[in-house]
PDB file of C-alpha atoms in Angstrom:
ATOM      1  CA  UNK G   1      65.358  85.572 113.004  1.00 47.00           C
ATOM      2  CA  UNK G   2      65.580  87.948 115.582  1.00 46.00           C
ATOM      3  CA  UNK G   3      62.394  86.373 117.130  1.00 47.00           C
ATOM      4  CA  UNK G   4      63.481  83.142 117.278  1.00 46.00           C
ATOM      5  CA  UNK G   5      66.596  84.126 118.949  1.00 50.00           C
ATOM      6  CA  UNK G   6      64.924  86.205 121.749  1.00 49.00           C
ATOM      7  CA  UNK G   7      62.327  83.274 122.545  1.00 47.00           C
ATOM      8  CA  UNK G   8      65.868  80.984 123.142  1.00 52.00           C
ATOM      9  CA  UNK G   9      67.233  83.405 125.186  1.00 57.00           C
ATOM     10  CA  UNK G  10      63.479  83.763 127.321  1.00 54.00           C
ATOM     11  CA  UNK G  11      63.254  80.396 127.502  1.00 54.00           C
ATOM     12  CA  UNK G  12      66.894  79.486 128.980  1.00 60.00           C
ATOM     13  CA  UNK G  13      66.514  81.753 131.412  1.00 58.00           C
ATOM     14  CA  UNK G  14      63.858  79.561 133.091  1.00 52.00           C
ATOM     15  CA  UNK G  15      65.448  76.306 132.131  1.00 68.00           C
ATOM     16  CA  UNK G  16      67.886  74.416 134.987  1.00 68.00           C
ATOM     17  CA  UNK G  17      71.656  75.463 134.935  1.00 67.00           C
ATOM     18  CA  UNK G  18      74.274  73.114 133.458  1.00 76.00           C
ATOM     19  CA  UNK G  19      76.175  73.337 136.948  1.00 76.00           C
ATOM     20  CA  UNK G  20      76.141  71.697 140.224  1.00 73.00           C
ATOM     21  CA  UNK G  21      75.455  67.911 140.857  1.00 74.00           C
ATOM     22  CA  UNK G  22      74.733  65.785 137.580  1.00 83.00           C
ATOM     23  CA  UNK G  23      71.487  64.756 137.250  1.00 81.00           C
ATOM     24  CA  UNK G  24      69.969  61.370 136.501  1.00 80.00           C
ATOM     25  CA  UNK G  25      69.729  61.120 132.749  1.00 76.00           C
ATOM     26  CA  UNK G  26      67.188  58.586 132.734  1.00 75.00           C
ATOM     27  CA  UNK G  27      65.082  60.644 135.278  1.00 74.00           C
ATOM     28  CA  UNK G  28      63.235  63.550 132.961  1.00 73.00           C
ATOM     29  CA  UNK G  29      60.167  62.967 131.121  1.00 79.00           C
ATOM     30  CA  UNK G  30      60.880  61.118 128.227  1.00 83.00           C
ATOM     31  CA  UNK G  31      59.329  62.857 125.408  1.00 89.00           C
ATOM     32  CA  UNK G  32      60.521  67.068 124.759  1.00 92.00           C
ATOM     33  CA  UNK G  33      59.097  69.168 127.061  1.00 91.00           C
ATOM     34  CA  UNK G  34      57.436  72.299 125.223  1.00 90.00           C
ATOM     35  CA  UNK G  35      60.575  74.564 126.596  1.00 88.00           C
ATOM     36  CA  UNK G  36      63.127  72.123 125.380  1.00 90.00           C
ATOM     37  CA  UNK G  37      61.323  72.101 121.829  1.00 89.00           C
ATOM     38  CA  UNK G  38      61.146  76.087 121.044  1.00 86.00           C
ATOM     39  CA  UNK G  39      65.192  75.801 121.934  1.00 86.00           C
ATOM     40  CA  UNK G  40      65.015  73.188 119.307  1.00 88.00           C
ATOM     41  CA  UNK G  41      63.326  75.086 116.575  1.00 85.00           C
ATOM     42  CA  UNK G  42      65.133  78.725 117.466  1.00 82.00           C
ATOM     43  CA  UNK G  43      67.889  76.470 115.785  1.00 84.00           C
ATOM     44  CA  UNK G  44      65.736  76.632 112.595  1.00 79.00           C
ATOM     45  CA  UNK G  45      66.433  79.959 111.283  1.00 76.00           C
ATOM     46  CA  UNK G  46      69.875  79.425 110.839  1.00 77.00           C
ATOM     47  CA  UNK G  47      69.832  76.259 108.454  1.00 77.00           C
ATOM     48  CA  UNK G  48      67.567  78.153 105.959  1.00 72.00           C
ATOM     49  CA  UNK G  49      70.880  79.752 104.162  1.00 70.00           C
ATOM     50  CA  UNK G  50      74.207  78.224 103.375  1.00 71.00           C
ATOM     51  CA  UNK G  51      75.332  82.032 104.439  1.00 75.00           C
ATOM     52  CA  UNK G  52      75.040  81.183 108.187  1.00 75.00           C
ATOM     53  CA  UNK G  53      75.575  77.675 108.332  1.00 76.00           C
ATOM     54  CA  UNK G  54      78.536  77.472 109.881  1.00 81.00           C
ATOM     55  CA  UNK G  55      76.759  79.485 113.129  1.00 84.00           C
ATOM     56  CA  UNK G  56      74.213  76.679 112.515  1.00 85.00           C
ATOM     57  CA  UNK G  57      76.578  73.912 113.440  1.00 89.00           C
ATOM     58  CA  UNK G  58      78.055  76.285 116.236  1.00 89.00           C
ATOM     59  CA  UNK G  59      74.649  77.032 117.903  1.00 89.00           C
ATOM     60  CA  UNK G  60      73.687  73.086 117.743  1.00 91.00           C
ATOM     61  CA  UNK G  61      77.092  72.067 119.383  1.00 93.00           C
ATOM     62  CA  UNK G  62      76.129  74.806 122.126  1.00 92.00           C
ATOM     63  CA  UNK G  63      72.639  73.467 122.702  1.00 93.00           C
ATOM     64  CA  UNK G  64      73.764  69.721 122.470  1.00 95.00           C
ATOM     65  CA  UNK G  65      76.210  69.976 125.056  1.00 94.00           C
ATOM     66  CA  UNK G  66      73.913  72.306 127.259  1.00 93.00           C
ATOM     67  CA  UNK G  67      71.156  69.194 126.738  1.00 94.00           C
ATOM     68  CA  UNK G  68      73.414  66.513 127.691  1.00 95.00           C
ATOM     69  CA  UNK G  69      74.846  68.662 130.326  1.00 93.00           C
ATOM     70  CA  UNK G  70      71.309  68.785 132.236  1.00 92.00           C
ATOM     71  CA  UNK G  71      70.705  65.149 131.561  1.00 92.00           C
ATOM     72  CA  UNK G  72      68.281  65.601 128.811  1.00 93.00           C
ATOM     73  CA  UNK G  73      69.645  63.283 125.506  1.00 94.00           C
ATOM     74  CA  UNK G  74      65.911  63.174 124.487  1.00 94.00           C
ATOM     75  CA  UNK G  75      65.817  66.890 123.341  1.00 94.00           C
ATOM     76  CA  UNK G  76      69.799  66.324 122.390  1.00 95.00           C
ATOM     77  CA  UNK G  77      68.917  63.885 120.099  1.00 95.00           C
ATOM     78  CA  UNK G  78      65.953  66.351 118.204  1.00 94.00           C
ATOM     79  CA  UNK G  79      68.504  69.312 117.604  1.00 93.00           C
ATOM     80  CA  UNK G  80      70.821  66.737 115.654  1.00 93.00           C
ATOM     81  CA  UNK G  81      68.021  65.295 113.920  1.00 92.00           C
ATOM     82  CA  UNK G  82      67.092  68.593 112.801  1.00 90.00           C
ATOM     83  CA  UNK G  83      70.615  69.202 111.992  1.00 89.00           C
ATOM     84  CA  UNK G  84      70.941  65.723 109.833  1.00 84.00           C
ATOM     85  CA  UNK G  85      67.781  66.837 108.077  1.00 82.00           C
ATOM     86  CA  UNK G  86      68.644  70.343 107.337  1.00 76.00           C
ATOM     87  CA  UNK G  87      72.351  71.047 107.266  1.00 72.00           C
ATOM     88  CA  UNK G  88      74.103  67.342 107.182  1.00 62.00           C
ATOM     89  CA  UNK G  89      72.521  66.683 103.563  1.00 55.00           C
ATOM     90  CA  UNK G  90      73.702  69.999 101.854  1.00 53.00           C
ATOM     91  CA  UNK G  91      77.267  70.702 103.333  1.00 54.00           C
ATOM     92  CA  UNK G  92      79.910  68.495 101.601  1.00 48.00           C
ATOM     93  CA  UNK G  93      82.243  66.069 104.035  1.00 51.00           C
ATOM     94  CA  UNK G  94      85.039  68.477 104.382  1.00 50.00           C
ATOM     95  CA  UNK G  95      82.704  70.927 106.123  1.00 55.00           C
ATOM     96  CA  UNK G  96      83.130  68.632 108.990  1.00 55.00           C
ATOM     97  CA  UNK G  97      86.381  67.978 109.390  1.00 63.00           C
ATOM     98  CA  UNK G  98      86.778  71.195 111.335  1.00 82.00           C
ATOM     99  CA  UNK G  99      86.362  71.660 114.986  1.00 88.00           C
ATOM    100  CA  UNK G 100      82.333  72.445 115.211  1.00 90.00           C
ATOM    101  CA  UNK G 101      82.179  69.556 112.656  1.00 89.00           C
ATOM    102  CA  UNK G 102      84.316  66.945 114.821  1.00 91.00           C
ATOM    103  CA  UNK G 103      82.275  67.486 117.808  1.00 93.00           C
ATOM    104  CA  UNK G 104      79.412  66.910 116.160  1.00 93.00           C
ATOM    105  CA  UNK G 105      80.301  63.804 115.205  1.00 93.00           C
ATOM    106  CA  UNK G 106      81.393  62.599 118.667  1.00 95.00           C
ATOM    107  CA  UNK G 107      77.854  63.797 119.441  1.00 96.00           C
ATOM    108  CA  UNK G 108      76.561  61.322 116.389  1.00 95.00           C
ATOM    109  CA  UNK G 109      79.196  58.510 117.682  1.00 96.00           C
ATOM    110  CA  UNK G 110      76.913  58.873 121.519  1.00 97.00           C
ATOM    111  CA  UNK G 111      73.417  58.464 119.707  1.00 96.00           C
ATOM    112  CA  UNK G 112      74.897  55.796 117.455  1.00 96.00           C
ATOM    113  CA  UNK G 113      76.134  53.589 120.916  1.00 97.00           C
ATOM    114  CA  UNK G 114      73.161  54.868 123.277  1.00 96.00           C
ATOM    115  CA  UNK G 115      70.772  53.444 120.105  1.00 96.00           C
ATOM    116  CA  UNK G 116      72.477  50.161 119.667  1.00 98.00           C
ATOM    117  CA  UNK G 117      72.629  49.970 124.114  1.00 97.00           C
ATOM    118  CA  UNK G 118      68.607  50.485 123.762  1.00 96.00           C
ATOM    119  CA  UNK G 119      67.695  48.306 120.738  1.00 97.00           C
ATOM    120  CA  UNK G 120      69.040  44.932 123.164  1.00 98.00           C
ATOM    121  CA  UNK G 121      66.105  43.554 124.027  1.00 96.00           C
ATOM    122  CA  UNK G 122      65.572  42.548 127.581  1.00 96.00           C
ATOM    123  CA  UNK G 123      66.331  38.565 128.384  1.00 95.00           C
ATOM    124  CA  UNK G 124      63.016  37.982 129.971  1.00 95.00           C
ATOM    125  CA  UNK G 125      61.422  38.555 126.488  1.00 96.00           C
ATOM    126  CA  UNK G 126      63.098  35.074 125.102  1.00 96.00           C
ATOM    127  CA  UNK G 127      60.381  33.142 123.518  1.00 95.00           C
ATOM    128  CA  UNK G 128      60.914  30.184 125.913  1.00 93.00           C
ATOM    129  CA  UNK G 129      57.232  28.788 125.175  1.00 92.00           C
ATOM    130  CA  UNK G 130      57.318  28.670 121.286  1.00 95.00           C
ATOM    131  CA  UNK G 131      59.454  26.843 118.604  1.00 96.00           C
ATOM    132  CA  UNK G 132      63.075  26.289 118.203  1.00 96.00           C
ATOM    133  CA  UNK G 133      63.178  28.120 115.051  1.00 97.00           C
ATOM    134  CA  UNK G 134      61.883  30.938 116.409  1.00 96.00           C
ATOM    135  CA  UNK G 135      63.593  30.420 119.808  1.00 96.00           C
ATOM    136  CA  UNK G 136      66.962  30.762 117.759  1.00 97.00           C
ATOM    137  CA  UNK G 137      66.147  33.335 115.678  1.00 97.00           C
ATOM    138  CA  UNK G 138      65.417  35.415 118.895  1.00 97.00           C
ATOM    139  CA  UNK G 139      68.828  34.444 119.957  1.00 97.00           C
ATOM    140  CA  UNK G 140      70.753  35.417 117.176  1.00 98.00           C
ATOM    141  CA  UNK G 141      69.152  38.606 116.858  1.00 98.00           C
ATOM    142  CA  UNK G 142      69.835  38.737 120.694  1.00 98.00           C
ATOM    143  CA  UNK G 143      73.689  38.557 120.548  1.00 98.00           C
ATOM    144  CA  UNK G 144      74.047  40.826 117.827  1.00 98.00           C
ATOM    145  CA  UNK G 145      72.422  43.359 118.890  1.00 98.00           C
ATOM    146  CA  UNK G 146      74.787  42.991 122.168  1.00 98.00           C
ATOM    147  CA  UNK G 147      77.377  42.298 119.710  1.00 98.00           C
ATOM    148  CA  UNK G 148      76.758  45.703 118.182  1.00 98.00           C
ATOM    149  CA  UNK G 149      76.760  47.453 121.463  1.00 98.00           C
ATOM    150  CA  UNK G 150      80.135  46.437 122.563  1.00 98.00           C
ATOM    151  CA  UNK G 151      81.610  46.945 119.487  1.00 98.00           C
ATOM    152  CA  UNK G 152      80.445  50.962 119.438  1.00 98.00           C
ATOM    153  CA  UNK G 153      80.957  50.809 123.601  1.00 98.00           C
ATOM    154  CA  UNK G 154      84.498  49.583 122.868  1.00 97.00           C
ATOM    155  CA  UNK G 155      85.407  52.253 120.209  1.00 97.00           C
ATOM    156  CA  UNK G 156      83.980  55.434 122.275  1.00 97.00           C
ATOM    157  CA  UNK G 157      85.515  54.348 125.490  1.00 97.00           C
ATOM    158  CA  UNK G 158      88.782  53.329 124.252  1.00 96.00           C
ATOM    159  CA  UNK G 159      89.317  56.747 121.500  1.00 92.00           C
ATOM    160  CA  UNK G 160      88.683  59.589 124.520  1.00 87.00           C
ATOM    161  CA  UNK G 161      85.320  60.711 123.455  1.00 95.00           C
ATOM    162  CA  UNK G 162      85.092  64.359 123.553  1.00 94.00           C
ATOM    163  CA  UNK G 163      88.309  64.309 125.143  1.00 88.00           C
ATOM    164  CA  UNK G 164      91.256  64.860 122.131  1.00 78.00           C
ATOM    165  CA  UNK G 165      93.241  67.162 121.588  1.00 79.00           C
ATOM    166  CA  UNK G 166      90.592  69.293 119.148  1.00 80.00           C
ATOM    167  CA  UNK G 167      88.452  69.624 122.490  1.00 81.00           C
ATOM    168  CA  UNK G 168      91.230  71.218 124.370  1.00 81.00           C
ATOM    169  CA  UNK G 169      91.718  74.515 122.171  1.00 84.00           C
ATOM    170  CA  UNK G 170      88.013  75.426 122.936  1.00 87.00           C
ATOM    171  CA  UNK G 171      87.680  78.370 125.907  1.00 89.00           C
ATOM    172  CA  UNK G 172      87.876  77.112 129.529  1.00 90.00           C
ATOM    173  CA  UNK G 173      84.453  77.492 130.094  1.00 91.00           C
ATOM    174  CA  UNK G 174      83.186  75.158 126.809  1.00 92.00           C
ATOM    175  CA  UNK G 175      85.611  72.653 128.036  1.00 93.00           C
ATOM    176  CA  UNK G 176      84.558  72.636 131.659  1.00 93.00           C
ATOM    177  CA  UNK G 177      80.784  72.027 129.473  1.00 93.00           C
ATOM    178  CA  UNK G 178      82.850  69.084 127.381  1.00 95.00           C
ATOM    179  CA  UNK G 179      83.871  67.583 130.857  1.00 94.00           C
ATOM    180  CA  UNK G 180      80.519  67.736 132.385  1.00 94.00           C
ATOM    181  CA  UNK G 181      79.151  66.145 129.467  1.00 95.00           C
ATOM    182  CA  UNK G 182      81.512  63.328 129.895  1.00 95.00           C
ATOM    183  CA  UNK G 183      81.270  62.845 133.682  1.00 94.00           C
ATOM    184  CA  UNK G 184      77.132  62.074 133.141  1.00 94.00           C
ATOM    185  CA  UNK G 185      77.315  60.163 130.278  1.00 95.00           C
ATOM    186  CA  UNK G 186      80.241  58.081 130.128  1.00 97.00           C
ATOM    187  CA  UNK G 187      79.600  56.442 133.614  1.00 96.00           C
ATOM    188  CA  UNK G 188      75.879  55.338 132.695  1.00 95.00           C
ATOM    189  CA  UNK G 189      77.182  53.721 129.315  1.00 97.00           C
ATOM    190  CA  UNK G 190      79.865  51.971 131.380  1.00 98.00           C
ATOM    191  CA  UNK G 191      77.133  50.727 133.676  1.00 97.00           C
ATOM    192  CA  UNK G 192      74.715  49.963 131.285  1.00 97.00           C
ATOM    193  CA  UNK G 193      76.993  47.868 128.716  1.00 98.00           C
ATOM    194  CA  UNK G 194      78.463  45.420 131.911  1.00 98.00           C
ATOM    195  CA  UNK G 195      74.685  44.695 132.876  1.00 98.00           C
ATOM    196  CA  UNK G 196      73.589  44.115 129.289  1.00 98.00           C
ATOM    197  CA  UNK G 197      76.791  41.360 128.920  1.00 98.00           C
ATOM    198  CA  UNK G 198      76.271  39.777 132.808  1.00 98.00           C
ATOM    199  CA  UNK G 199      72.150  39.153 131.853  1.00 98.00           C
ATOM    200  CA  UNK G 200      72.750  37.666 128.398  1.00 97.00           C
ATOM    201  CA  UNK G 201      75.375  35.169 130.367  1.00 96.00           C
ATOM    202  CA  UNK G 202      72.392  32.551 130.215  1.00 95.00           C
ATOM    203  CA  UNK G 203      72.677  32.311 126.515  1.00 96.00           C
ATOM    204  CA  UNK G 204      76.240  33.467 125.875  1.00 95.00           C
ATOM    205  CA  UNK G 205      78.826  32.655 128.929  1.00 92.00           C
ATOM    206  CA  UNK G 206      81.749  34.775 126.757  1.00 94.00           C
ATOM    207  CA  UNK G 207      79.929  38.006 127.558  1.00 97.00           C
ATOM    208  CA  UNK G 208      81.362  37.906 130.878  1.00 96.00           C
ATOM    209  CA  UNK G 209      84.485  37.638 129.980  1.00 95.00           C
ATOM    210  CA  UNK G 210      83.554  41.052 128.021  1.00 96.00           C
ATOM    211  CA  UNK G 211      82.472  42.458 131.387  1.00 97.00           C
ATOM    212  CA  UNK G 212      85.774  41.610 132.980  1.00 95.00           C
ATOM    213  CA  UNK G 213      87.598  43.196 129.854  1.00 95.00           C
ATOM    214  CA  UNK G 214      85.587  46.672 130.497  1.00 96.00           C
ATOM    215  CA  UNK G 215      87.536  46.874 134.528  1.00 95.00           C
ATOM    216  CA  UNK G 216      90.752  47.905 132.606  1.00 94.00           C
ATOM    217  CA  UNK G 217      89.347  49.741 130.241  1.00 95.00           C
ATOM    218  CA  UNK G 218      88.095  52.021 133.168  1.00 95.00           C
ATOM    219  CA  UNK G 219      90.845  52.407 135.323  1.00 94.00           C
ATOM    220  CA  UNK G 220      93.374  52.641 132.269  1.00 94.00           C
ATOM    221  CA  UNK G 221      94.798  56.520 132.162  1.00 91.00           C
ATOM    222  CA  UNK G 222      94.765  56.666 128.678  1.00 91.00           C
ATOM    223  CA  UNK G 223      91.213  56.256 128.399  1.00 93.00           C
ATOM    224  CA  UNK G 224      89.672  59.208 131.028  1.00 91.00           C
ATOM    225  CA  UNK G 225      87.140  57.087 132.085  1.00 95.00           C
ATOM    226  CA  UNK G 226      87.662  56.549 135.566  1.00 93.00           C
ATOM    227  CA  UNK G 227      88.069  60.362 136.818  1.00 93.00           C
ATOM    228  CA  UNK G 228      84.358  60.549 135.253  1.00 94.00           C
ATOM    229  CA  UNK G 229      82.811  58.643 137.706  1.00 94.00           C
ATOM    230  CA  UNK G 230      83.853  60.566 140.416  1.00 90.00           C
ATOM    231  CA  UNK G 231      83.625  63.826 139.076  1.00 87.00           C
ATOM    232  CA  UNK G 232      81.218  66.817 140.402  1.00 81.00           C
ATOM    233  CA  UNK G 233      81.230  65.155 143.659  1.00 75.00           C
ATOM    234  CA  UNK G 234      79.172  62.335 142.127  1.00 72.00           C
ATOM    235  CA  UNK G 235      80.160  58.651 142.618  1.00 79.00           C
ATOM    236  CA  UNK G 236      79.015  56.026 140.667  1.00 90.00           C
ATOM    237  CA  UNK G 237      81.934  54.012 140.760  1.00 93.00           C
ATOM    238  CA  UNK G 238      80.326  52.343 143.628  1.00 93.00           C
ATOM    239  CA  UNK G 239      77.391  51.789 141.828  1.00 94.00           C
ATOM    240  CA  UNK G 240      79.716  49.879 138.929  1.00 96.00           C
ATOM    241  CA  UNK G 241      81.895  47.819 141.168  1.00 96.00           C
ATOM    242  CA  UNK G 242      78.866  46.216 142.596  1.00 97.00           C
ATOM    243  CA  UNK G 243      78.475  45.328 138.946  1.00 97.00           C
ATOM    244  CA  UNK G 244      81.587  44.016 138.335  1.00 96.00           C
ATOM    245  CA  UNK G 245      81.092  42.082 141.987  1.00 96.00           C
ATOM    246  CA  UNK G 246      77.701  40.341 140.069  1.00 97.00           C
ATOM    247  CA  UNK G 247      79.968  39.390 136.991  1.00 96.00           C
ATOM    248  CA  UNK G 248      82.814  37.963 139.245  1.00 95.00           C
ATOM    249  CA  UNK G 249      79.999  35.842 141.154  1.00 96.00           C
ATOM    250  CA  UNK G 250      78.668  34.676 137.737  1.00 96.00           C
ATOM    251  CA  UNK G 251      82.079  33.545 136.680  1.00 94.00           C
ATOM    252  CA  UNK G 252      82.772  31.103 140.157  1.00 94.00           C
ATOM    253  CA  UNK G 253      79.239  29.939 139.511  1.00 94.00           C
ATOM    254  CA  UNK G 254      80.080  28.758 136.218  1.00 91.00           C
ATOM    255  CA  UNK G 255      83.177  26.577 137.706  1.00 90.00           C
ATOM    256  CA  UNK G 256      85.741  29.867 137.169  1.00 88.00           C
ATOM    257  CA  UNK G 257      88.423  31.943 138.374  1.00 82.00           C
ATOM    258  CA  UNK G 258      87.683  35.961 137.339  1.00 81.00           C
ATOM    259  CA  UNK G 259      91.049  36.546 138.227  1.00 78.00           C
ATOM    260  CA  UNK G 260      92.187  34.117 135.549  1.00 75.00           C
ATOM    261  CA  UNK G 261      90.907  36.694 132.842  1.00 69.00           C
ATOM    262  CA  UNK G 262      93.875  38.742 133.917  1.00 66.00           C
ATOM    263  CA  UNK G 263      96.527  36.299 133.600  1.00 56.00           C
ATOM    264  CA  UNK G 264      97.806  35.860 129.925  1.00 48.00           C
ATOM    265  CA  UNK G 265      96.935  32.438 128.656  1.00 49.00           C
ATOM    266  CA  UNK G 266      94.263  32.317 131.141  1.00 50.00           C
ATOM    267  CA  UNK G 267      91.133  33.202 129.186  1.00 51.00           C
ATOM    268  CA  UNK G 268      88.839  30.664 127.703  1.00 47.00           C
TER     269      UNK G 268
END
C-alpha cells in the first residue's frame, strides 16, 4: 500500500499542473501514457477492502478531476473503469448518494454523452453506392445515434453539471478544480454536438433547428455554460459562433429565416 502510494506521489510530481491555460483535450496521445497508468493502478490498493472504500471513491474523484483538468479523458475514463469493475459492483446504491458518490456520477453522466458524441458516425461514410435497404438502415442507425447524443447533451447542459449545490460545500481549492473541469469540457461538447446536427442536415433538415435551440441554452444564466467558454483566459466562444454562423447559412439555404426559430409559432 504504502508503495503504491509513494510511486503516485513520484509520478505527479513530473506530470503537468492542473493550472494555467486549458489545454486541447483532443491534443494528447490517445492511448495512457505509462505515467498516467501507474496513477491508475496506485488506485488499486484501496478497492481490495470494503474497510477503505470510501477513500477509494475519494482518491478516484481526485484523480478524475486532476485528468480532466489537464485534458486527458483517456486516462479519466480507465480510473472509472477500474472503479465500475472493482468498487461499483460491491457497494449497494445508497453508497452513492453521498457527495464522493454524486460526483462520480456526473463523472459517469460525461463518459455516457462524450460515448454517444463519438459513436455518430461521420456523414461521408453513407453507403451512397449500395442498396436502399442498406442505404436506410445506415440512416436510421445514423439519426439515432445523433438522436442519442442530444438527448444526453440536452440533460448535462441544461441540469449544471458539476455545478449544484453538492459541488459548492467542497474546499475552495476542489471547486476552483470542479470549475476548471467545466471550462475544458463543457465548451468542446457544446461545439462538438452543433457540428454533429449542422452535417447530418443532408439527411435530417430538423437537426438544425436543434442547433439553433443549443444558442439559448448557452447564454441562459441558469445553465453556467456561457462563463465556461471564456474562462482561464481561453475563448472558444468565437470558435462556436462561427458554428452557429454555418447553421444560420444552412437554414437561408434551405428557403428559411433562423430568426424565425425564436419567434413562438415560428418553428417548423
Amino acid at each position: 500500500m504504502m508503495a503504491a502510494g509513494l510511486a503516485a506521489r513520484a509520478i505527479l510530481t513530473v506530470m503537468p499542473l492542473a493550472k494555467g491555460p486549458l489545454p486541447d483535450p483532443s491534443s494528447g496521445p490517445p492511448q495512457i501514457t505509462e505515467n498516467e497508468h501507474v496513477l491508475v493502478r496506485s488506485l488499486d490498493w484501496l478497492l481490495y477492502t470494503a474497510h477503505t472504500r470510501d477513500e477509494a471513491l475519494a482518491q478516484a474523484n481526485n484523480l478524475i478531476r486532476y485528468f480532466l483538468g489537464i485534458g486527458r479523458p483517456v486516462a479519466a475514463r480507465a480510473i472509472m473503469a477500474l472503479v465500475s469493475q472493482k468498487l461499483i459492483r460491491t457497494r449497494l446504491d445508497s453508497d452513492f448518494h453521498s457527495n464522493e458518490g454524486v460526483e462520480f456520477q456526473h463523472y459517469q453522466q460525461y463518459v455516457s454523452l462524450t460515448d454517444a458524441l463519438d459513436s455518430v458516425p461521420s456523414p461521408d461514410t453513407y453507403p451512397s453506392g449500395e442498396s436502399a435497404q442498406k442505404r436506410a438502415a445506415w440512416k436510421d442507425a445514423y439519426l439515432r445515434a445523433i438522436d442519442n447524443a442530444w438527448n444526453l447533451g440536452l440533460d448535462l447542459l441544461t441540469h449544471s453539471w458539476l455545478e449544484n449545490e453538492v459541488f459548492k460545500m467542497w474546499d475552495d481549492s476542489r471547486i476552483e478544480e470542479l470549475r476548471r473541469v467545466r471550462s475544458l469540457h463543457v465548451p468542446d461538447i457544446v461545439i462538438r454536438l452543433n457540428y454533429i446536427l449542422l452535417n447530418s442536415r443532408a439527411h435530417s433538415e430538423g437537426n438544425l433547428d436543434r442547433a439553433m435551440e443549443l444558442v439559448p441554452i448557452v447564454a441562459d444564466e441558469r445553465y453556467f455554460v456561457y462563463p465556461t467558454f471564456l474562462a482561464y483566459d481561453g475563448n472558444r466562444l468565437e470558435e462556436y459562433l462561427d458554428g452557429v454562423r454555418s447553421v444560420g447559412l444552412a437554414l437561408l439555404e434551405a428557403g428559411r429565416n433562423p430568426n424565425d426559430l425564436f419567434i413562438p409559432g415560428q418553428k417548423r
